[in-house]
XYZ file of C-alpha atoms in Angstrom:
617
model
C 54.958 21.384 -2.731
C 54.132 20.747 0.469
C 56.860 19.762 3.215
C 54.819 16.311 3.383
C 55.578 15.990 -0.449
C 59.060 16.770 -0.254
C 59.214 13.939 2.557
C 58.118 11.247 0.544
C 60.402 12.371 -2.606
C 63.111 12.146 -0.672
C 62.012 8.670 0.824
C 61.361 7.087 -2.468
C 64.579 8.514 -3.723
C 66.633 6.917 -0.911
C 64.590 3.643 -1.615
C 66.115 2.958 -5.318
C 69.413 1.489 -5.777
C 70.882 0.936 -9.258
C 71.170 -3.091 -8.747
C 67.364 -2.898 -8.379
C 66.677 -1.200 -11.512
C 68.745 -3.094 -13.569
C 67.125 -6.419 -12.540
C 63.870 -4.689 -13.387
C 64.768 -3.877 -16.571
C 66.584 -7.364 -17.415
C 62.748 -8.720 -16.206
C 61.074 -6.266 -18.453
C 63.703 -7.293 -21.548
C 63.348 -11.080 -20.870
C 59.783 -11.861 -19.776
C 61.081 -14.088 -16.847
C 62.748 -14.007 -13.394
C 64.932 -16.706 -14.424
C 65.941 -15.626 -17.651
C 66.807 -12.113 -16.165
C 69.072 -13.788 -13.640
C 70.858 -15.687 -15.966
C 71.259 -12.595 -18.523
C 72.817 -10.462 -15.278
C 74.853 -13.357 -14.098
C 72.753 -13.595 -10.747
C 70.783 -17.101 -9.127
C 67.280 -16.620 -9.092
C 66.576 -16.299 -5.733
C 69.033 -13.261 -5.638
C 66.896 -11.653 -8.205
C 63.633 -12.222 -6.189
C 65.139 -11.003 -2.875
C 66.173 -7.958 -4.855
C 62.683 -7.151 -6.274
C 60.818 -7.873 -3.062
C 63.577 -5.731 -0.881
C 62.761 -2.555 -3.597
C 58.997 -3.777 -3.407
C 59.152 -3.280 0.536
C 60.338 -0.104 0.372
C 58.465 1.641 -2.066
C 55.036 -0.243 -0.954
C 54.193 -0.646 -3.884
C 54.146 -3.914 -6.419
C 56.768 -3.843 -9.362
C 56.510 -7.438 -10.680
C 53.664 -9.494 -11.403
C 54.387 -13.493 -11.444
C 53.052 -16.172 -12.839
C 54.794 -19.777 -13.204
C 56.231 -19.167 -16.132
C 56.786 -15.860 -17.002
C 57.150 -12.446 -15.085
C 55.612 -8.526 -16.085
C 56.630 -5.339 -14.757
C 53.640 -3.224 -13.281
C 52.998 -0.310 -14.288
C 55.233 1.055 -11.447
C 57.771 -1.132 -12.412
C 57.655 -0.587 -16.172
C 58.283 3.340 -15.118
C 61.208 2.521 -13.089
C 62.401 0.726 -16.085
C 61.985 3.403 -18.313
C 63.774 5.454 -16.170
C 66.689 3.023 -15.013
C 69.035 3.765 -17.881
C 69.722 7.317 -17.637
C 69.684 6.984 -14.367
C 72.487 4.256 -14.287
C 74.627 6.041 -17.011
C 74.676 8.611 -14.799
C 76.135 6.802 -11.801
C 78.096 5.577 -13.673
C 79.478 8.652 -15.044
C 79.996 9.580 -11.613
C 81.719 6.524 -10.577
C 84.135 6.929 -13.222
C 84.838 10.226 -12.052
C 85.492 8.966 -8.949
C 87.532 6.096 -9.929
C 89.847 8.582 -11.900
C 90.002 10.809 -8.584
C 91.254 7.704 -6.606
C 93.654 6.743 -9.260
C 91.692 3.507 -9.985
C 90.583 2.670 -13.832
C 87.362 3.064 -15.692
C 87.603 1.796 -19.097
C 84.434 -0.002 -20.265
C 82.667 0.534 -23.330
C 80.357 -1.203 -25.441
C 79.565 -0.607 -29.129
C 76.561 -1.772 -30.814
C 75.785 -1.737 -34.194
C 74.197 -3.913 -37.403
C 76.360 -6.150 -39.136
C 76.767 -3.390 -42.312
C 78.697 -1.169 -39.909
C 80.993 -3.324 -38.536
C 83.675 -3.332 -41.403
C 83.297 0.041 -42.433
C 82.761 1.964 -38.366
C 83.060 -0.565 -35.867
C 85.940 -2.801 -36.560
C 88.217 0.075 -37.790
C 87.038 1.747 -34.337
C 87.799 -1.242 -32.152
C 91.514 -1.600 -33.740
C 92.169 2.217 -33.004
C 91.308 2.012 -29.713
C 93.204 -1.104 -28.989
C 96.524 0.236 -30.761
C 96.040 4.232 -29.243
C 94.340 3.254 -25.854
C 94.681 -0.317 -24.605
C 93.474 0.140 -21.465
C 90.159 0.914 -22.574
C 88.151 -2.541 -22.621
C 86.073 -1.627 -25.912
C 83.673 -4.849 -27.168
C 80.889 -4.979 -29.671
C 77.076 -5.826 -29.594
C 75.573 -7.152 -32.906
C 71.957 -5.491 -33.304
C 69.571 -6.379 -36.194
C 69.390 -3.085 -37.244
C 69.469 0.914 -36.159
C 66.448 0.585 -33.834
C 67.660 -2.421 -31.841
C 70.976 -0.961 -31.727
C 69.636 2.466 -30.688
C 67.260 0.200 -28.040
C 70.513 -1.643 -26.737
C 71.648 1.945 -25.621
C 68.427 2.918 -24.073
C 67.867 -0.034 -22.061
C 71.547 -0.275 -20.927
C 72.887 -2.919 -22.770
C 75.145 -0.480 -25.028
C 77.211 2.505 -24.650
C 76.914 3.676 -28.222
C 74.718 2.877 -31.053
C 76.276 3.245 -34.763
C 73.677 3.330 -37.467
C 73.681 3.716 -40.914
C 70.868 5.911 -42.715
C 70.429 6.568 -46.408
C 69.785 9.972 -47.754
C 68.560 11.033 -50.994
C 69.847 14.363 -52.520
C 67.402 17.006 -52.092
C 64.980 15.056 -50.165
C 64.499 15.009 -46.488
C 65.363 12.027 -44.602
C 63.698 10.941 -41.708
C 65.844 10.632 -38.480
C 65.396 8.423 -35.385
C 65.244 10.565 -32.503
C 64.889 9.248 -28.941
C 64.829 11.318 -25.694
C 67.902 11.246 -23.474
C 70.181 10.422 -26.238
C 72.523 12.544 -28.163
C 73.819 11.696 -31.452
C 76.845 12.914 -33.658
C 77.546 12.695 -37.337
C 80.229 10.659 -38.192
C 80.598 10.619 -42.168
C 78.792 10.277 -45.255
C 79.658 8.099 -48.395
C 78.035 7.701 -51.886
C 75.988 4.689 -53.066
C 77.148 3.786 -55.902
C 75.939 0.943 -59.156
C 78.006 -1.998 -59.768
C 76.663 -3.440 -63.025
C 77.898 -5.289 -66.232
C 74.263 -3.453 -68.289
C 75.821 -1.692 -71.396
C 74.390 1.632 -70.829
C 75.665 5.060 -71.846
C 75.794 7.049 -68.745
C 76.898 10.725 -69.228
C 79.097 12.251 -66.729
C 79.506 9.127 -64.581
C 76.259 9.189 -63.448
C 73.370 6.867 -64.011
C 69.504 7.466 -63.021
C 68.469 3.591 -61.592
C 65.593 3.989 -63.316
C 67.796 2.832 -66.252
C 68.928 -0.360 -64.502
C 65.203 -1.425 -63.473
C 64.738 -4.171 -66.031
C 68.319 -5.681 -64.708
C 68.539 -8.691 -62.016
C 69.007 -6.475 -58.731
C 71.016 -8.064 -55.846
C 69.594 -6.332 -52.609
C 68.737 -7.240 -49.333
C 66.516 -6.127 -46.796
C 67.106 -2.095 -45.653
C 70.090 -2.234 -48.414
C 70.387 0.964 -51.143
C 68.742 -1.421 -53.611
C 65.652 -1.584 -51.457
C 65.495 2.127 -51.000
C 65.689 3.134 -54.950
C 63.072 0.365 -55.644
C 60.901 1.665 -53.325
C 61.191 5.312 -55.081
C 60.826 3.685 -58.415
C 58.318 1.736 -57.130
C 60.009 -1.446 -58.729
C 58.641 -4.672 -57.304
C 60.775 -7.571 -56.054
C 61.614 -9.349 -59.539
C 61.462 -13.101 -59.406
C 64.972 -13.687 -60.719
C 66.121 -10.939 -58.106
C 68.779 -12.302 -55.653
C 68.603 -11.801 -51.658
C 71.552 -11.356 -49.533
C 71.840 -10.350 -46.228
C 75.492 -8.146 -46.561
C 77.225 -5.677 -48.969
C 79.970 -8.123 -49.465
C 77.827 -10.779 -50.744
C 76.408 -8.273 -53.016
C 79.431 -7.469 -54.513
C 80.893 -10.654 -55.065
C 77.762 -11.612 -56.787
C 77.956 -8.285 -59.064
C 81.654 -9.236 -59.599
C 80.861 -12.332 -60.980
C 78.266 -10.758 -63.624
C 75.278 -12.274 -61.626
C 73.521 -9.223 -61.425
C 73.146 -5.160 -60.440
C 73.866 -4.043 -57.132
C 74.061 -0.725 -55.217
C 76.405 -0.130 -52.464
C 78.312 2.154 -50.260
C 81.834 3.048 -51.418
C 83.512 1.628 -48.556
C 82.299 -1.686 -50.058
C 84.617 -1.524 -53.013
C 87.982 -1.229 -50.969
C 90.359 -3.337 -52.179
C 88.309 -4.836 -54.852
C 89.671 -5.741 -58.255
C 86.798 -5.555 -60.960
C 86.665 -7.490 -64.122
C 86.434 -6.013 -67.587
C 82.984 -5.280 -68.159
C 81.874 -4.796 -64.846
C 80.968 -0.928 -64.453
C 80.847 1.181 -61.228
C 78.660 4.625 -61.775
C 77.588 7.347 -59.147
C 73.760 7.631 -58.948
C 71.671 10.779 -59.948
C 70.367 12.193 -58.133
C 73.074 11.368 -55.415
C 72.348 9.180 -52.287
C 74.512 9.031 -49.548
C 74.926 6.360 -46.846
C 75.296 8.589 -43.163
C 76.745 7.075 -40.139
C 76.089 8.375 -37.007
C 77.013 7.325 -33.286
C 74.364 7.752 -30.501
C 74.834 7.270 -26.559
C 72.629 8.845 -23.234
C 73.383 12.171 -22.894
C 74.333 11.239 -19.100
C 76.802 8.478 -20.779
C 78.783 10.648 -23.562
C 80.681 12.295 -20.368
C 82.240 8.734 -19.207
C 86.064 8.863 -20.255
C 85.696 5.485 -22.029
C 82.499 6.090 -23.520
C 83.552 10.085 -25.004
C 87.207 8.525 -26.227
C 85.355 5.901 -28.584
C 83.292 8.353 -29.836
C 86.502 10.817 -30.722
C 87.791 7.648 -32.339
C 84.677 7.114 -34.173
C 84.150 10.457 -35.663
C 87.842 10.429 -36.443
C 87.157 7.531 -38.944
C 86.562 8.224 -42.631
C 85.976 5.090 -45.218
C 87.937 4.554 -48.091
C 86.334 6.249 -51.206
C 85.043 4.559 -54.466
C 87.239 4.743 -57.595
C 84.534 6.611 -59.180
C 86.009 9.292 -61.244
C 82.889 11.681 -61.078
C 83.047 11.140 -57.273
C 86.405 12.079 -56.871
C 86.459 14.646 -59.383
C 83.619 16.340 -57.278
C 86.086 16.114 -54.049
C 88.904 17.077 -55.819
C 87.123 20.230 -57.119
C 85.892 21.126 -53.306
C 89.734 20.222 -52.206
C 91.160 22.978 -54.596
C 88.405 25.414 -53.990
C 89.259 25.372 -49.788
C 92.891 24.952 -50.853
C 92.375 28.932 -52.163
C 91.772 30.061 -48.632
C 95.130 29.628 -47.059
C 97.033 32.675 -45.753
C 99.234 33.765 -42.733
C 98.022 35.522 -39.498
C 96.929 38.824 -39.746
C 95.828 40.721 -36.332
C 92.805 43.374 -36.475
C 92.035 45.904 -33.715
C 88.995 44.231 -31.752
C 85.649 45.977 -31.190
C 84.325 44.938 -27.768
C 81.443 47.138 -27.677
C 77.949 46.046 -29.287
C 77.168 46.906 -32.960
C 75.161 50.283 -33.564
C 71.582 49.623 -34.199
C 70.399 50.364 -37.740
C 67.850 52.566 -38.689
C 66.560 50.333 -41.214
C 64.715 46.658 -40.837
C 67.155 44.079 -41.421
C 66.426 42.220 -44.402
C 66.885 38.034 -45.054
C 68.707 36.535 -47.886
C 65.490 35.022 -48.957
C 64.534 39.030 -49.935
C 67.651 38.997 -51.681
C 66.823 36.326 -54.184
C 63.502 37.577 -54.610
C 64.321 41.079 -55.319
C 64.141 42.401 -58.852
C 66.832 43.641 -61.657
C 68.983 46.567 -59.937
C 67.085 46.550 -56.381
C 68.199 43.108 -56.227
C 71.577 43.911 -55.675
C 71.115 46.288 -52.761
C 68.015 44.333 -50.949
C 70.261 43.092 -48.576
C 71.861 46.511 -48.077
C 69.776 49.470 -47.874
C 66.706 48.789 -49.786
C 63.505 49.629 -48.021
C 64.753 51.736 -45.681
C 62.500 53.535 -43.613
C 63.499 56.825 -42.843
C 66.541 57.018 -45.125
C 66.772 58.923 -48.335
C 66.267 56.555 -51.202
C 68.946 55.691 -53.950
C 69.699 58.386 -56.574
C 67.416 58.429 -59.291
C 70.003 56.770 -61.619
C 68.960 53.439 -59.692
C 65.311 53.700 -59.937
C 64.530 51.424 -62.964
C 62.066 48.766 -63.629
C 62.239 44.868 -62.532
C 61.985 43.331 -66.314
C 62.199 39.984 -64.780
C 64.988 39.272 -66.879
C 68.749 37.953 -65.542
C 71.099 40.708 -64.983
C 74.801 40.242 -65.680
C 76.179 42.577 -63.074
C 75.636 45.356 -60.896
C 78.208 48.154 -58.999
C 76.626 49.608 -56.112
C 78.513 52.390 -53.947
C 78.124 52.270 -50.071
C 79.416 55.326 -47.538
C 81.913 54.093 -44.931
C 85.093 50.946 -45.695
C 85.547 47.522 -44.503
C 89.199 46.207 -43.397
C 87.598 42.664 -42.605
C 84.657 40.971 -43.706
C 83.874 38.587 -40.973
C 81.721 40.628 -38.452
C 83.137 38.881 -35.527
C 86.280 40.848 -36.069
C 84.798 44.118 -37.458
C 81.265 44.716 -36.689
C 79.311 47.614 -37.513
C 76.020 48.203 -39.807
C 78.015 48.084 -43.224
C 79.684 45.136 -42.190
C 76.707 42.894 -41.185
C 74.542 43.872 -44.599
C 77.808 43.073 -46.430
C 78.385 39.814 -44.793
C 74.667 38.739 -44.943
C 74.790 38.479 -48.488
C 77.289 35.459 -48.568
C 76.280 34.137 -44.990
C 72.792 32.978 -43.312
C 71.815 32.512 -39.870
C 69.637 29.780 -38.027
C 66.522 32.247 -39.050
C 65.953 35.029 -41.080
C 63.660 37.982 -40.318
C 60.979 39.479 -42.877
C 60.040 42.835 -43.425
C 57.159 43.146 -41.090
C 60.122 41.897 -38.299
C 58.727 38.457 -38.276
C 61.307 35.194 -37.756
C 61.373 33.164 -40.792
C 62.941 30.067 -41.737
C 66.715 30.094 -42.813
C 69.444 27.560 -42.257
C 67.089 26.043 -39.927
C 63.778 24.905 -41.282
C 62.180 24.599 -37.911
C 62.507 25.208 -34.243
C 60.938 24.982 -31.053
C 60.852 26.337 -27.395
C 60.278 23.743 -24.863
C 60.761 26.039 -22.075
C 61.875 29.527 -21.128
C 65.549 29.135 -21.582
C 66.180 26.064 -24.464
C 65.948 26.556 -27.904
C 65.876 23.588 -30.425
C 66.668 24.213 -34.419
C 66.021 21.507 -36.822
C 68.448 22.098 -39.887
C 67.279 22.099 -43.181
C 69.315 19.053 -45.564
C 69.480 20.766 -48.428
C 71.946 23.569 -47.202
C 75.449 23.675 -48.434
C 78.459 25.861 -48.209
C 79.429 28.013 -51.076
C 82.198 24.976 -51.573
C 79.890 22.388 -52.077
C 80.034 20.766 -48.812
C 77.071 20.297 -46.939
C 76.194 22.268 -43.873
C 76.176 19.978 -40.391
C 75.094 20.339 -37.167
C 79.030 20.528 -36.286
C 79.310 23.600 -38.072
C 76.695 25.510 -36.468
C 77.658 24.494 -33.031
C 81.021 25.647 -34.097
C 80.264 28.680 -35.424
C 78.571 29.840 -32.466
C 80.725 28.904 -29.808
C 83.360 31.092 -31.896
C 80.822 33.893 -31.655
C 80.624 33.498 -27.700
C 84.665 33.526 -27.799
C 85.512 37.505 -26.974
C 88.733 36.973 -28.312
C 88.221 35.709 -31.839
C 84.536 37.507 -32.195
C 84.723 40.658 -29.641
C 81.923 41.901 -32.671
C 79.590 38.991 -31.811
C 80.124 37.851 -28.385
C 77.868 40.947 -26.928
C 74.759 38.983 -28.355
C 75.721 35.475 -26.892
C 76.490 36.488 -23.327
C 73.240 35.110 -22.210
C 74.047 31.575 -23.866
C 74.868 28.933 -21.427
C 75.453 26.063 -23.964
C 75.544 25.199 -27.624
C 74.970 21.670 -28.112
C 74.673 18.971 -31.251
C 71.552 16.961 -30.203
C 70.809 15.310 -33.229
C 72.283 14.905 -37.048
C 70.435 17.961 -38.073
C 69.480 19.306 -34.360
C 71.387 22.109 -32.717
C 69.862 22.911 -28.749
C 71.040 26.399 -27.633
C 70.239 26.974 -23.898
C 70.290 30.224 -21.978
C 71.215 31.265 -18.667
C 67.905 33.268 -18.272
C 65.022 33.656 -20.421
C 65.425 36.364 -22.983
C 62.969 37.772 -25.405
C 65.453 39.003 -27.900
C 67.182 36.253 -28.469
C 65.186 34.575 -31.041
C 65.953 37.293 -33.738
C 69.672 36.898 -32.516
C 70.042 33.739 -34.414
C 70.027 35.753 -37.605
C 72.436 37.599 -39.249
C 71.019 40.577 -37.657
C 72.376 39.281 -34.331
C 74.900 37.039 -34.028
C 74.594 33.547 -36.388
C 76.531 34.077 -39.359
C 77.057 30.180 -40.091
C 80.201 29.303 -41.750
C 82.327 25.839 -42.534
C 84.673 24.520 -39.508
C 86.829 22.809 -42.160
C 87.000 26.446 -43.745
C 88.271 28.302 -40.301
C 90.590 25.431 -39.419
C 92.198 26.119 -43.021
C 92.701 29.165 -42.377
C 93.532 29.100 -38.608
C 90.329 31.269 -37.898
C 91.792 33.958 -39.668
C 89.027 34.581 -42.284
C 87.081 37.935 -43.592
C 90.606 39.174 -45.196
C 91.882 39.444 -48.707
C 93.094 36.069 -48.996
C 91.044 34.072 -46.940
C 87.378 35.661 -47.830
C 84.355 34.011 -46.655
C 82.753 30.956 -46.567
C 78.629 30.537 -45.903
C 75.610 29.283 -47.113
C 73.842 32.449 -48.843
C 73.337 33.180 -52.647
C 76.508 34.970 -53.481
C 80.063 34.050 -52.587
C 82.438 36.357 -52.059
C 85.085 36.234 -54.864
C 87.285 38.885 -54.312
C 88.042 41.374 -51.822
C 89.772 44.589 -51.323
C 90.087 46.511 -47.768
C 88.602 49.794 -47.807
C 88.228 49.609 -51.757
C 85.758 46.875 -52.737
C 84.149 43.477 -52.498
C 82.580 41.336 -55.794
C 80.190 38.605 -55.318
C 79.291 35.873 -57.767
C 75.826 34.503 -57.583
C 76.473 30.559 -56.509
C 74.257 27.195 -57.479
C 74.709 25.847 -54.004
C 71.947 27.924 -52.419
C 68.862 26.151 -50.957
C 66.322 29.216 -52.203
C 65.338 30.654 -55.288
C 67.812 31.881 -57.724
C 68.668 35.550 -57.750
C 68.280 37.429 -61.229
C 71.604 39.298 -60.948
C 74.708 37.148 -61.565
C 77.293 39.416 -59.783
C 77.681 42.186 -57.303
C 80.384 44.385 -56.907
C 80.070 46.979 -53.903
C 82.643 49.881 -53.876
C 83.067 51.606 -50.497
C 83.095 55.395 -51.065
C 83.051 57.564 -47.840
C 82.312 60.824 -49.506
C 78.746 61.464 -50.488
C 79.420 63.812 -53.147
C 82.031 60.970 -54.989
C 79.131 58.844 -54.427
C 76.905 60.888 -56.349
C 79.220 61.832 -59.136
C 79.855 58.421 -59.781
C 76.117 57.483 -60.165
C 75.307 60.355 -62.384
C 78.362 59.760 -64.693
C 77.044 56.216 -65.021
C 79.915 54.528 -63.003
C 78.204 52.469 -60.665
C 74.471 51.489 -61.196
C 73.098 51.879 -57.204
C 74.425 54.646 -54.723
C 73.119 54.919 -51.589
C 72.979 57.957 -49.078
C 73.421 60.583 -51.838
């Protein structure tokens, strides 16, 4: 760019002011000078003067005026498009300045549709009023999710709370807008409320069994989603309502069948004969808070986002749903232990002489070899397993396999005890964002897709059917947490080596994670596999164990096809096949890995039949 261009851009930048930009946005939204003046609380001559002065400074027309209306020119529309983000950036700077000068900056506006008020917005406003009375929090009602997001994008609200429906096992569309950052708040199940005399096994019912009933539903409601999936047309006696409270009231009085989120039944006493079922497949309603990237650091907005993220709706008294939560809580309760300190390994992990296999290859491997597919099979240049393991793949299910490996482990968490053996063992239970196939190519893992907008930015889209081995869904928050822990040289000295070039790891959508590097790095893409630094775990599991994971009492939590069920340091580790993995089910049900450093001992164990697979003998 030449010097003249630098001067022109500088002059244009100095010509802009935030008040004039706000006026352009108002004109674009209202379609007239007078309406824009009313919406901003200015007089009509003031609006006109601001526009004329800006047009004079820029040397370009911004507004086309007629007797009864006004519209923006292409130049004006361009400025209006960028105005909300400029406004948010200046507001963030002003709040920082206000804090430095000892002044207050305490305004936050939350936009949402009526359905989100009772579950999300009202509790958040009440909690903000009680905990941080200095914040002036207000509510802006929107007609739907798109309108709430538009209010934020246009600068008329700071946070949009949206509610979206998702069917288990199906990919759901996520609304994404440039320059906006989303935070997942919570998910709750959709339940059926009906007087229908139907026997539903296990407390869950297929909505198709209720198709002949009178449905109580509204536009965009769970009932609408289910009707679309079932290709059920709107019946003449169906009842249309505008909110869940009305639907529940009608269903309580035996008028028809409705489908509502769990929280809609909080504090509701149901009469005899009115039944509540969970659905199969399960349908959830996900709450998300979205703000402009620049506005997320404004103290009042940041506080409101924290309060929103702390909300949890009241669960429905549906036994099948409560039982699933009890099992999940019971599973997590197993992972409680006292803190133990292990030696830190600050050197980078040694290079493996073998191509690093992916979890998917384990699931596809056959018979005995499946036990070692993640460990040492397909080893170029290494001795093959002993002859006792050269069995044909019969295609049948295998109850258990015992493997002998050289070396030993005192901790299963790669971040604490790195090395070839630990990487292979951990990769049986944990996954990265991507996987590396036998040819060294990058393949999908927890991220079903990814992109690289520029040399230092990687954007990963998570698959929505991924679950941890305790049955809880994998979220972008879990991925961000896992990678940030991997960056920490104190908690993860064995992984931090791979992350020294990472500037930030951010959740940029419900199922989107963006990683920014300090400089281009051709090796980084593969480092997001379990051959590098990406061993994704559950934040809840980590917190429950105070970060002391990988021990005999805490074990590991991952998303792979096998979960760790027992670990005796320097002795053995046992894996059991899990039904929570998103991929193809492995043929081997149980794998026991014995650590036997001595080669002759491993060979004798293989020859005697005490083990099924012996490596490096």
